[in-house]
Coordinates of C-alpha atoms in Angstrom, one line a residue:
Chain A
X1 CA 120.4 -2.3 -113.6
X2 CA 119.0 -1.1 -110.3
X3 CA 119.9 -1.7 -106.7
X4 CA 117.0 -4.1 -106.5
X5 CA 118.3 -5.9 -109.6
X6 CA 121.7 -6.2 -107.9
X7 CA 120.2 -7.7 -104.8
X8 CA 118.2 -10.2 -106.9
X9 CA 121.3 -11.1 -109.0
X10 CA 123.2 -11.8 -105.8
X11 CA 120.4 -14.0 -104.5
X12 CA 120.7 -16.2 -107.5
X13 CA 124.5 -16.5 -107.2
X14 CA 124.2 -20.1 -106.1
X15 CA 120.8 -21.3 -107.4
X16 CA 120.7 -24.6 -105.6
X17 CA 121.5 -23.1 -102.3
X18 CA 119.0 -20.4 -102.7
X19 CA 116.3 -22.8 -103.9
X20 CA 116.9 -25.1 -100.9
X21 CA 116.9 -22.2 -98.5
X22 CA 113.7 -20.9 -100.0
X23 CA 112.1 -24.3 -99.7
X24 CA 112.9 -24.4 -96.0
X25 CA 111.4 -21.0 -95.5
X26 CA 108.3 -21.9 -97.6
X27 CA 107.9 -25.1 -95.5
X28 CA 108.3 -23.1 -92.3
X29 CA 105.7 -20.5 -93.3
X30 CA 103.3 -23.2 -94.6
X31 CA 103.4 -24.7 -91.1
X32 CA 103.2 -21.2 -89.6
X33 CA 100.1 -20.4 -91.6
X34 CA 98.3 -23.6 -90.7
X35 CA 99.4 -23.8 -87.1
X36 CA 98.6 -20.1 -86.5
X37 CA 95.2 -20.8 -87.9
X38 CA 94.9 -23.7 -85.4
X39 CA 96.1 -21.4 -82.7
X40 CA 93.6 -18.7 -83.6
X41 CA 90.9 -21.2 -83.7
X42 CA 91.6 -22.7 -80.3
X43 CA 92.3 -19.5 -78.6
X44 CA 89.3 -17.6 -80.0
X45 CA 86.5 -16.7 -77.6
X46 CA 82.9 -17.7 -78.1
X47 CA 81.6 -16.7 -81.5
X48 CA 77.8 -16.8 -82.0
X49 CA 77.8 -15.1 -85.4
X50 CA 75.6 -17.0 -87.9
X51 CA 75.0 -19.9 -85.5
X52 CA 71.8 -21.8 -86.2
X53 CA 72.4 -24.5 -83.6
X54 CA 73.6 -24.4 -80.0
X55 CA 75.0 -27.3 -78.0
X56 CA 74.3 -27.4 -74.2
X57 CA 76.7 -29.6 -72.3
X58 CA 77.6 -30.1 -68.6
X59 CA 79.6 -27.1 -67.5
X60 CA 82.4 -29.3 -66.0
X61 CA 82.9 -31.4 -69.1
X62 CA 81.0 -32.9 -72.0
X63 CA 81.9 -36.3 -70.6
X64 CA 79.4 -35.6 -67.8
X65 CA 75.8 -36.3 -68.7
X66 CA 72.8 -34.0 -68.1
X67 CA 69.5 -35.0 -66.6
X68 CA 66.5 -35.3 -69.0
X69 CA 64.5 -32.9 -66.9
X70 CA 66.4 -30.0 -68.5
X71 CA 64.6 -30.7 -71.8
X72 CA 61.3 -29.0 -71.1
X73 CA 63.1 -26.0 -69.6
X74 CA 65.3 -25.6 -72.6
X75 CA 62.4 -26.0 -74.9
X76 CA 60.6 -23.2 -73.1
X77 CA 63.3 -20.6 -73.9
X78 CA 62.1 -18.0 -76.4
X79 CA 63.9 -18.4 -79.7
X80 CA 64.4 -22.2 -79.4
X81 CA 62.7 -23.9 -82.3
X82 CA 63.5 -27.6 -81.6
X83 CA 65.7 -29.5 -79.2
X84 CA 67.3 -32.9 -79.5
X85 CA 69.6 -34.7 -77.2
X86 CA 72.3 -37.2 -77.9
X87 CA 74.2 -39.6 -75.8
X88 CA 77.7 -40.6 -77.0
X89 CA 77.8 -44.3 -77.6
X90 CA 81.1 -44.6 -79.3
X91 CA 81.3 -48.1 -80.6
X92 CA 84.0 -50.4 -81.8
X93 CA 83.6 -52.3 -85.1
X94 CA 85.3 -55.7 -85.5
X95 CA 88.8 -55.7 -84.1
X96 CA 89.3 -52.2 -82.8
X97 CA 87.9 -49.7 -85.2
X98 CA 86.4 -46.8 -83.4
X99 CA 83.1 -45.5 -84.7
X100 CA 81.2 -42.3 -84.1
X101 CA 77.8 -43.5 -82.9
X102 CA 75.3 -41.5 -80.9
X103 CA 72.0 -42.4 -79.4
X104 CA 69.2 -40.0 -80.4
X105 CA 65.5 -39.6 -80.8
X106 CA 65.0 -40.1 -84.5
X107 CA 62.2 -37.5 -85.1
X108 CA 64.1 -34.8 -83.2
X109 CA 67.3 -35.7 -85.1
X110 CA 65.5 -35.2 -88.4
X111 CA 64.1 -31.8 -87.2
X112 CA 67.3 -30.5 -85.8
X113 CA 69.5 -31.7 -88.6
X114 CA 67.6 -31.2 -91.9
X115 CA 71.0 -31.2 -93.6
X116 CA 71.0 -35.0 -93.3
X117 CA 68.7 -36.4 -96.0
X118 CA 67.2 -39.8 -96.2
X119 CA 64.0 -41.2 -97.8
X120 CA 60.9 -40.9 -95.6
X121 CA 60.5 -44.7 -95.4
X122 CA 64.0 -45.0 -93.9
X123 CA 63.2 -42.2 -91.3
X124 CA 60.0 -44.0 -90.5
X125 CA 61.8 -47.3 -90.1
X126 CA 64.4 -45.6 -87.8
X127 CA 61.6 -44.2 -85.6
X128 CA 59.7 -47.5 -85.5
X129 CA 62.6 -49.9 -85.0
X130 CA 63.8 -50.0 -81.5
X131 CA 67.1 -51.7 -82.5
X132 CA 67.3 -49.5 -85.5
X133 CA 70.4 -47.7 -86.6
X134 CA 71.1 -45.3 -89.5
X135 CA 74.6 -44.8 -90.9
X136 CA 76.1 -42.0 -92.9
X137 CA 76.9 -42.7 -96.5
X138 CA 80.6 -42.5 -95.9
X139 CA 80.5 -44.9 -93.0
X140 CA 78.3 -47.4 -94.8
X141 CA 80.5 -47.3 -97.8
X142 CA 83.6 -47.7 -95.7
X143 CA 82.5 -51.0 -94.2
X144 CA 80.2 -52.1 -97.0
X145 CA 77.1 -51.9 -94.9
X146 CA 73.7 -52.5 -96.6
X147 CA 70.2 -51.6 -95.4
X148 CA 68.6 -54.5 -93.7
X149 CA 71.7 -56.1 -92.3
X150 CA 72.6 -56.5 -88.7
X151 CA 75.5 -54.4 -87.4
X152 CA 77.4 -55.8 -84.4
X153 CA 79.1 -53.1 -82.5
X154 CA 80.8 -53.3 -79.1
X155 CA 80.7 -50.4 -76.6
X156 CA 83.5 -49.9 -74.2
X157 CA 81.4 -47.3 -72.3
X158 CA 78.0 -48.8 -72.1
X159 CA 77.5 -52.5 -71.5
X160 CA 74.1 -54.1 -71.8
X161 CA 72.1 -55.0 -68.7
X162 CA 73.6 -58.5 -68.8
X163 CA 77.1 -57.1 -68.7
X164 CA 77.7 -57.8 -72.4
X165 CA 79.6 -55.2 -74.3
X166 CA 78.3 -56.6 -77.6
X167 CA 75.3 -54.8 -79.2
X168 CA 73.6 -55.6 -82.4
X169 CA 71.6 -53.0 -84.4
X170 CA 69.4 -53.3 -87.5
X171 CA 70.6 -50.9 -90.2
X172 CA 67.4 -49.3 -91.4
X173 CA 68.7 -46.3 -93.3
X174 CA 71.7 -44.7 -94.9
X175 CA 71.7 -40.9 -95.0
X176 CA 73.4 -38.4 -97.2
X177 CA 74.4 -34.8 -96.7
X178 CA 72.4 -32.1 -98.4
X179 CA 75.4 -30.8 -100.2
X180 CA 79.1 -31.7 -100.8
X181 CA 80.2 -30.2 -97.5
X182 CA 77.6 -32.1 -95.4
X183 CA 78.3 -35.2 -97.4
X184 CA 81.7 -35.2 -95.8
X185 CA 80.0 -35.3 -92.4
X186 CA 78.4 -38.6 -93.1
X187 CA 81.1 -40.6 -91.4
X188 CA 79.0 -41.3 -88.3
X189 CA 75.9 -43.2 -87.3
X190 CA 72.9 -42.8 -85.0
X191 CA 71.0 -45.4 -82.9
X192 CA 67.6 -45.2 -81.3
X193 CA 67.8 -43.6 -77.9
X194 CA 64.7 -45.4 -76.5
X195 CA 66.3 -48.8 -77.0
X196 CA 69.7 -47.7 -75.8
X197 CA 68.3 -46.0 -72.7
X198 CA 66.4 -49.2 -71.7
X199 CA 69.0 -51.7 -72.6
X200 CA 72.2 -50.2 -71.1
X201 CA 73.3 -51.1 -67.7
X202 CA 73.5 -47.8 -65.9
X203 CA 72.8 -44.6 -67.9
X204 CA 69.2 -43.9 -67.7
X205 CA 67.4 -40.8 -68.5
X206 CA 70.6 -39.0 -69.2
X207 CA 71.5 -36.8 -72.2
X208 CA 75.1 -36.4 -73.2
X209 CA 74.3 -33.0 -74.7
X210 CA 71.3 -31.1 -75.9
X211 CA 71.4 -29.7 -79.4
X212 CA 69.2 -26.7 -79.9
X213 CA 67.9 -25.5 -83.3
X214 CA 67.2 -21.8 -83.3
X215 CA 64.5 -19.9 -85.1
X216 CA 66.9 -16.9 -85.7
X217 CA 70.7 -17.0 -85.5
X218 CA 70.6 -13.5 -84.0
X219 CA 69.1 -15.1 -80.9
X220 CA 72.1 -17.3 -80.3
X221 CA 73.9 -15.3 -77.6
X222 CA 70.7 -14.5 -75.7
X223 CA 69.4 -18.1 -75.8
X224 CA 72.8 -19.4 -74.6
X225 CA 72.9 -17.0 -71.7
X226 CA 69.3 -17.8 -70.8
X227 CA 69.8 -21.5 -70.8
X228 CA 73.0 -21.4 -68.7
X229 CA 71.4 -18.9 -66.4
X230 CA 68.5 -21.3 -65.7
X231 CA 70.8 -24.0 -64.4
X232 CA 73.3 -21.8 -62.6
X233 CA 74.0 -23.0 -59.1
X234 CA 72.2 -26.2 -59.7
X235 CA 73.9 -29.6 -59.4
X236 CA 73.8 -29.8 -63.2
X237 CA 75.2 -26.5 -64.4
X238 CA 75.4 -26.1 -68.2
X239 CA 77.6 -24.5 -70.8
X240 CA 75.9 -23.6 -74.0
X241 CA 78.0 -22.8 -77.1
X242 CA 77.8 -22.9 -80.8
X243 CA 78.2 -26.2 -82.6
X244 CA 81.5 -25.0 -84.0
X245 CA 82.9 -24.1 -80.6
X246 CA 81.7 -27.4 -79.2
X247 CA 83.5 -29.3 -82.0
X248 CA 86.7 -27.4 -81.3
X249 CA 86.3 -28.3 -77.6
X250 CA 86.5 -31.9 -78.7
X251 CA 90.1 -31.4 -80.1
X252 CA 91.0 -29.5 -77.0
X253 CA 90.9 -32.8 -75.1
X254 CA 94.3 -33.5 -76.7
X255 CA 95.9 -30.8 -74.4
X256 CA 96.7 -27.1 -74.5
X257 CA 96.7 -26.8 -78.3
X258 CA 97.8 -23.2 -78.1
X259 CA 100.9 -24.1 -76.1
X260 CA 101.7 -27.1 -78.3
X261 CA 101.3 -25.0 -81.4
X262 CA 103.6 -22.3 -80.0
X263 CA 106.3 -24.8 -79.1
X264 CA 106.1 -26.4 -82.6
X265 CA 106.4 -22.9 -84.1
X266 CA 109.3 -22.0 -81.8
X267 CA 111.1 -25.2 -82.9
X268 CA 110.4 -24.6 -86.6
X269 CA 111.6 -21.0 -86.5
X270 CA 114.6 -21.7 -84.3
X271 CA 115.7 -24.3 -86.9
X272 CA 114.9 -21.9 -89.7
X273 CA 116.9 -19.2 -88.0
X274 CA 120.0 -21.5 -87.9
X275 CA 119.5 -22.7 -91.5
X276 CA 118.8 -19.3 -93.1
X277 CA 121.2 -17.4 -90.8
X278 CA 124.0 -19.8 -91.8
X279 CA 123.2 -19.4 -95.5
X280 CA 123.3 -15.6 -95.4
X281 CA 126.4 -15.6 -93.2
X282 CA 128.1 -18.0 -95.6
X283 CA 127.0 -16.0 -98.6
X284 CA 128.6 -12.9 -97.0
X285 CA 131.8 -14.7 -96.1
X286 CA 132.2 -15.9 -99.7
X287 CA 132.2 -12.4 -101.1
X288 CA 134.0 -10.2 -98.7
X289 CA 136.2 -8.9 -101.5
X290 CA 133.1 -8.1 -103.6
X291 CA 131.7 -6.2 -100.7
X292 CA 135.0 -4.4 -100.3
X293 CA 134.9 -3.4 -104.0
X294 CA 131.4 -2.0 -103.5
X295 CA 132.9 0.2 -100.8
X296 CA 135.8 1.0 -103.0
X297 CA 133.5 2.2 -105.7
X298 CA 131.9 4.6 -103.2
X299 CA 129.0 2.7 -101.7
X300 CA 128.8 3.8 -98.0
X301 CA 128.8 1.3 -95.1
X302 CA 125.1 1.8 -94.7
X303 CA 124.5 0.9 -98.3
X304 CA 126.5 -2.3 -98.1
X305 CA 124.6 -3.2 -94.9
X306 CA 121.4 -2.5 -96.8
X307 CA 122.4 -4.8 -99.6
X308 CA 122.9 -7.8 -97.3
X309 CA 119.8 -7.1 -95.3
X310 CA 117.8 -6.7 -98.5
X311 CA 119.0 -10.1 -99.6
X312 CA 118.0 -11.7 -96.3
X313 CA 114.7 -9.9 -96.5
X314 CA 114.0 -10.9 -100.1
X315 CA 114.6 -14.6 -99.2
X316 CA 112.3 -14.4 -96.2
X317 CA 109.6 -12.4 -98.0
X318 CA 109.5 -14.6 -101.1
X319 CA 109.6 -17.8 -99.0
X320 CA 107.2 -16.5 -96.4
X321 CA 104.6 -15.4 -98.8
X322 CA 104.8 -18.5 -100.9
X323 CA 104.4 -20.5 -97.8
X324 CA 101.4 -18.5 -96.6
X325 CA 100.1 -18.6 -100.1
X326 CA 100.0 -22.4 -100.1
X327 CA 98.7 -22.5 -96.5
X328 CA 95.7 -20.4 -97.4
X329 CA 94.0 -22.8 -99.9
X330 CA 95.3 -25.8 -97.8
X331 CA 93.4 -24.4 -94.8
X332 CA 90.2 -24.4 -97.0
X333 CA 90.9 -28.0 -98.1
X334 CA 91.5 -29.2 -94.5
X335 CA 88.3 -27.4 -93.4
X336 CA 86.3 -29.2 -96.1
X337 CA 88.0 -32.6 -95.6
X338 CA 87.2 -32.4 -91.9
X339 CA 83.6 -31.8 -92.6
X340 CA 83.9 -28.4 -91.0
X341 CA 85.0 -29.9 -87.6
X342 CA 88.4 -28.2 -88.0
X343 CA 87.7 -24.9 -89.7
X344 CA 91.3 -23.6 -90.4
X345 CA 91.1 -20.1 -91.8
X346 CA 94.4 -18.7 -92.9
X347 CA 92.9 -15.3 -92.9
X348 CA 94.0 -11.7 -92.8
X349 CA 95.0 -12.0 -89.2
X350 CA 97.3 -14.9 -89.9
X351 CA 98.8 -13.0 -92.9
X352 CA 99.5 -10.0 -90.7
X353 CA 101.2 -12.3 -88.1
X354 CA 103.1 -13.9 -91.0
X355 CA 104.2 -10.6 -92.2
X356 CA 105.5 -9.7 -88.8
X357 CA 107.3 -13.0 -88.6
X358 CA 108.9 -12.3 -92.0
X359 CA 110.2 -9.0 -90.8
X360 CA 111.5 -10.4 -87.5
X361 CA 113.1 -13.4 -89.3
X362 CA 114.7 -11.1 -91.9
X363 CA 116.3 -9.0 -89.2
X364 CA 117.3 -12.0 -87.1
X365 CA 119.1 -13.8 -90.0
X366 CA 120.4 -10.8 -91.8
X367 CA 121.5 -8.3 -89.2
X368 CA 124.7 -10.0 -88.0
X369 CA 126.1 -10.7 -91.5
X370 CA 125.0 -7.2 -92.6
X371 CA 126.8 -5.6 -89.7
X372 CA 129.9 -7.6 -90.5
X373 CA 129.7 -6.4 -94.1
X374 CA 129.2 -2.9 -92.9
X375 CA 132.2 -3.0 -90.6
X376 CA 134.7 -4.5 -92.9
X377 CA 137.6 -2.3 -93.9
X378 CA 138.4 -2.1 -97.6
X379 CA 142.2 -2.6 -97.2
X380 CA 141.9 -5.6 -95.0
X381 CA 139.2 -7.2 -97.0
X382 CA 141.0 -6.8 -100.3
X383 CA 144.2 -8.2 -98.7
X384 CA 142.2 -11.2 -97.5
X385 CA 142.7 -10.4 -93.8
Chain B
X1 CA 147.4 27.2 -107.0
X2 CA 149.6 24.1 -107.4
X3 CA 149.0 22.0 -110.5
X4 CA 149.7 18.8 -108.5
X5 CA 146.9 16.3 -108.7
X6 CA 148.3 14.4 -105.8
X7 CA 150.3 15.9 -102.9
X8 CA 151.5 13.5 -100.2
X9 CA 153.3 15.4 -97.4
X10 CA 155.3 13.8 -94.7
X11 CA 153.0 10.8 -94.5
X12 CA 153.6 8.1 -91.9
X13 CA 151.5 5.0 -91.9
X14 CA 151.5 2.3 -89.3
X15 CA 149.5 -0.9 -88.9
X16 CA 148.8 -2.8 -85.7
X17 CA 149.3 -6.5 -86.3
X18 CA 148.6 -8.4 -83.1
X19 CA 150.8 -6.9 -80.5
X20 CA 153.1 -5.3 -83.0
X21 CA 152.9 -1.9 -84.6
X22 CA 154.5 -1.9 -88.0
X23 CA 155.4 1.4 -89.7
X24 CA 155.1 1.0 -93.4
X25 CA 155.6 4.6 -94.7
X26 CA 158.2 6.8 -93.0
X27 CA 157.5 10.4 -93.6
X28 CA 157.0 10.0 -97.3
X29 CA 156.3 13.1 -99.5
X30 CA 155.4 13.1 -103.2
X31 CA 153.8 15.3 -105.8
X32 CA 152.1 13.9 -108.9
X33 CA 151.2 16.6 -111.5
X34 CA 147.8 16.6 -113.1
X35 CA 147.8 14.4 -116.2
X36 CA 150.9 12.4 -115.2
X37 CA 151.3 8.6 -115.6
X38 CA 153.4 7.4 -112.7
X39 CA 154.6 3.9 -112.1
X40 CA 155.4 3.0 -108.5
X41 CA 157.9 0.2 -108.2
X42 CA 159.7 -1.5 -105.4
X43 CA 160.1 -4.8 -103.6
X44 CA 157.3 -6.5 -101.7
X45 CA 156.6 -4.8 -98.4
X46 CA 158.1 -1.5 -99.6
X47 CA 154.8 0.3 -99.1
X48 CA 153.7 0.7 -102.8
X49 CA 150.1 -0.6 -102.2
X50 CA 149.8 1.3 -98.9
X51 CA 150.8 4.5 -100.7
X52 CA 148.3 3.7 -103.5
X53 CA 145.5 3.1 -100.9
X54 CA 146.2 6.5 -99.3
X55 CA 146.1 8.3 -102.6
X56 CA 142.9 6.5 -103.6
X57 CA 141.2 7.3 -100.3
X58 CA 140.9 3.6 -99.3
X59 CA 142.9 4.2 -96.2
X60 CA 144.0 7.1 -94.1
X61 CA 147.5 8.0 -92.9
X62 CA 148.7 7.8 -89.3
X63 CA 150.1 11.3 -89.7
X64 CA 150.8 13.7 -92.6
X65 CA 148.7 15.1 -95.3
X66 CA 147.2 13.6 -98.5
X67 CA 145.7 16.1 -101.0
X68 CA 144.1 14.9 -104.2
X69 CA 142.8 17.6 -106.5
X70 CA 143.5 20.1 -103.8
X71 CA 141.3 18.4 -101.3
X72 CA 142.6 17.1 -97.9
X73 CA 141.3 13.6 -98.1
X74 CA 143.1 12.4 -95.0
X75 CA 140.6 14.5 -93.0
X76 CA 137.5 13.1 -94.5
X77 CA 135.2 10.8 -92.5
X78 CA 134.3 7.3 -93.8
X79 CA 131.1 8.4 -95.5
X80 CA 132.5 11.6 -97.0
X81 CA 135.5 9.6 -98.2
X82 CA 133.2 7.1 -99.9
X83 CA 131.5 10.0 -101.7
X84 CA 134.8 11.5 -102.7
X85 CA 136.0 8.1 -104.1
X86 CA 132.8 7.8 -106.1
X87 CA 133.3 11.2 -107.7
X88 CA 137.0 11.4 -108.1
X89 CA 138.8 8.0 -108.4
X90 CA 138.7 5.0 -110.6
X91 CA 140.3 1.8 -109.4
X92 CA 141.8 -1.1 -111.4
X93 CA 143.0 -4.2 -109.5
X94 CA 145.2 -7.1 -110.4
X95 CA 142.4 -9.7 -110.1
X96 CA 139.8 -7.4 -111.8
X97 CA 137.4 -7.7 -108.9
X98 CA 134.3 -7.8 -111.0
X99 CA 130.9 -8.9 -109.7
X100 CA 130.6 -12.4 -111.0
X101 CA 126.7 -12.3 -111.0
X102 CA 126.6 -9.2 -113.2
X103 CA 127.1 -8.8 -116.9
X104 CA 130.0 -6.7 -118.2
X105 CA 127.6 -3.7 -118.7
X106 CA 126.0 -4.1 -115.3
X107 CA 129.4 -4.2 -113.7
X108 CA 130.3 -1.0 -115.5
X109 CA 127.0 0.6 -114.5
X110 CA 127.5 -0.2 -110.8
X111 CA 129.3 3.1 -109.8
X112 CA 126.6 5.0 -111.7
X113 CA 124.0 3.8 -109.2
X114 CA 125.5 6.3 -106.9
X115 CA 124.7 9.2 -109.2
X116 CA 121.4 10.9 -110.1
X117 CA 121.6 9.7 -113.7
X118 CA 118.5 8.2 -115.2
X119 CA 118.6 4.6 -116.4
X120 CA 118.8 5.8 -120.0
X121 CA 121.7 8.1 -119.2
X122 CA 123.5 5.3 -117.4
X123 CA 123.1 3.0 -120.3
X124 CA 124.5 5.6 -122.6
X125 CA 127.5 6.2 -120.4
X126 CA 128.1 2.5 -120.1
X127 CA 127.9 2.0 -123.9
X128 CA 130.5 4.8 -124.4
X129 CA 133.1 3.5 -122.0
X130 CA 132.7 -0.1 -123.2
X131 CA 133.3 1.3 -126.7
X132 CA 136.4 3.1 -125.5
X133 CA 137.9 -0.1 -124.0
X134 CA 136.9 -2.1 -127.1
X135 CA 134.3 -4.4 -125.5
X136 CA 131.0 -3.1 -126.9
X137 CA 130.3 -6.6 -128.4
X138 CA 130.8 -8.3 -125.0
X139 CA 128.5 -6.1 -123.0
X140 CA 126.0 -8.9 -122.1
X141 CA 128.6 -11.4 -121.1
X142 CA 129.4 -12.3 -117.5
X143 CA 133.0 -12.2 -116.2
X144 CA 133.4 -16.0 -116.4
X145 CA 132.6 -15.8 -120.1
X146 CA 135.4 -13.3 -120.7
X147 CA 139.2 -13.7 -121.0
X148 CA 141.5 -12.2 -118.4
X149 CA 142.3 -9.3 -120.7
X150 CA 138.6 -8.7 -121.4
X151 CA 137.8 -8.8 -117.7
X152 CA 140.5 -6.2 -117.0
X153 CA 139.1 -4.0 -119.8
X154 CA 135.7 -4.2 -118.1
X155 CA 137.3 -3.2 -114.8
X156 CA 138.9 -0.2 -116.6
X157 CA 135.6 0.7 -118.1
X158 CA 134.0 0.5 -114.6
X159 CA 136.9 2.8 -113.3
X160 CA 136.2 5.2 -116.1
X161 CA 132.5 5.4 -116.2
X162 CA 132.0 8.1 -113.6
X163 CA 134.7 10.1 -115.4
X164 CA 137.2 10.4 -112.5
X165 CA 140.3 12.6 -112.7
X166 CA 142.6 9.9 -111.4
X167 CA 143.0 6.2 -112.1
X168 CA 144.5 4.1 -109.3
X169 CA 145.9 0.8 -110.7
X170 CA 147.3 -1.9 -108.5
X171 CA 149.3 -4.4 -110.6
X172 CA 146.8 -4.1 -113.4
X173 CA 148.7 -6.5 -115.6
X174 CA 150.0 -8.9 -112.9
X175 CA 147.6 -11.6 -113.9
X176 CA 147.9 -11.3 -117.7
X177 CA 150.3 -12.6 -120.4
X178 CA 152.7 -10.2 -122.0
X179 CA 150.7 -9.5 -125.1
X180 CA 147.5 -8.8 -123.2
X181 CA 149.4 -6.9 -120.6
X182 CA 150.8 -4.6 -123.3
X183 CA 147.3 -4.1 -124.7
X184 CA 146.0 -3.1 -121.3
X185 CA 148.9 -0.8 -120.6
X186 CA 148.4 0.8 -124.1
X187 CA 144.8 1.4 -123.1
X188 CA 145.9 3.1 -119.9
X189 CA 148.4 5.2 -121.9
X190 CA 145.6 6.3 -124.3
X191 CA 143.4 7.2 -121.3
X192 CA 146.3 9.2 -119.9
X193 CA 147.4 11.0 -123.1
X194 CA 144.1 11.4 -124.9
X195 CA 141.6 11.7 -122.1
X196 CA 143.9 13.5 -119.6
X197 CA 143.5 11.0 -116.8
X198 CA 146.1 11.0 -114.1
X199 CA 147.3 7.4 -113.7
X200 CA 149.1 6.1 -110.6
X201 CA 150.1 2.5 -111.2
X202 CA 151.8 0.0 -108.9
X203 CA 153.8 -2.7 -110.7
X204 CA 156.6 -5.2 -110.3
X205 CA 157.1 -5.3 -114.1
X206 CA 159.7 -3.0 -115.5
X207 CA 158.2 -3.4 -119.0
X208 CA 154.9 -2.2 -117.6
X209 CA 156.6 0.7 -116.0
X210 CA 158.0 1.7 -119.4
X211 CA 154.4 2.7 -120.4
X212 CA 154.4 5.3 -117.6
X213 CA 155.8 8.8 -118.1
X214 CA 158.0 8.4 -115.0
X215 CA 158.8 5.7 -112.5
X216 CA 159.2 6.2 -108.7
X217 CA 160.9 3.6 -106.6
X218 CA 160.0 2.8 -103.1
X219 CA 162.1 0.9 -100.6
X220 CA 161.4 0.4 -96.9
X221 CA 158.6 3.0 -96.9
X222 CA 160.5 5.8 -98.5
X223 CA 160.9 7.0 -102.1
X224 CA 164.5 6.2 -103.2
X225 CA 164.7 9.6 -104.9
X226 CA 163.7 11.3 -101.6
X227 CA 166.0 9.1 -99.5
X228 CA 168.9 10.0 -101.8
X229 CA 168.2 13.7 -101.5
X230 CA 168.1 13.4 -97.8

């Protein structure tokens, strides 16, 4: 037997209690891993590494549209290969099911997003049908849409010129993703901008955002700076960022995600502190005589303190690392399931923060009971005082 | 040099309980020769266990001197006293006080974790003392799988394993039936006679005291023999 073996044996003194406590720590660190990944994601600065597409939006908010006159200027920037624009249409299907529908130029969409694949005939039909619409495979499957049918969609943002919110589009194509990851992004649809622009009541010649396909990802920071510089101090200032950062900005509409995450984590760890702290304290209370016997046998006060702290640390380390261990693949699963819109990376940084949290938690829950064990006098403890 | 294993000289011991200070030992003096087997008897509250705690280095006197093996243990600090206990004393308690999560052999091995012995050396020592107390076949059993007598044998093995010169026994048979008690006391007698261990035992049981080579009686914090002489 070793001292470590003694600590482990004591941990399993009451198996049910230990397992339940471990589960609470695992759950807390699973949340910690995922929420910390969210926090890192939302508090990270601009990252242009590997970006093949940029999104230019109005500097104030992406809910503000940009004038179409920006298009030729953006196209003229060196490094820009192709530019498309899109206008958020939204759309409500039947009772109140929100759809992700955007108005685009079909040919530009095809050039900028080669990841969306569809037969040539359907692309042609989309280009040539003013009321045409294409839907992603997931969206079409969800509602049982078939090519050739009319799709009635209401828009709460853009009424038609006669004031009607009801729009009807002809489904001319159903697109797939080029691979499994992109297939998960086929939950939206596109309508023909030319028709939308002419038929809607007030938004004319306006692009929601410009999406820029780059010739070389290394040009991303320079192109972004150049574009935003071109429109600086104009009535329509822009903010150009990577597609990933733009998508994250979407979630930021919810509120200050970082603050929300921090408060949730605070609540989780405060609760954990009480639960695990109580468990350790109870465990020490139950075996005051045993701790006194350790001292009787010659273990010094510091050694007894060490045993109790080691038990608390072992619980936190095992639970913490299992929790983070589960969070890591779960982050990958969430990233894939969200079609890359919510890239949660439980990476080395999160693990380092998790390790720090484990140390802090171990000390917080173990120190007081350990000090109590250290201070107890043999004679009083053996006499039950 | 004196051959006394234990020398207690004019020891006073007081405890503070709430607002009251209670003096338990009143200037007690005592010599226990090396290799002696002493039974301490007396009514509850007479100071038997307090005296035992002082001799075993579990507590320190309010005044006076306690020498064990020629060393002034009343002057040792907490850490030094712990080291001294680990090297010099084996303890046996009424309720065995074994670690319930450990097997018999692991319980016995516990004091050896304070030594520099290798795992193999520790295992060897544990096997020897378990053999001495007659429990070699129960080494892998946990305390709850043992009878009271067997638990006390494990406790004695734990007290012996670091080869201390003195065994401190506080009511070692108080929780056992007569037959088992006699077996345990016989074992202590063997350890005293054949292995030269000095044994100091507190007991309420006159039959248990008969196993000792002499009996000292305490009353109101003083040895009766000492009080009579005064």
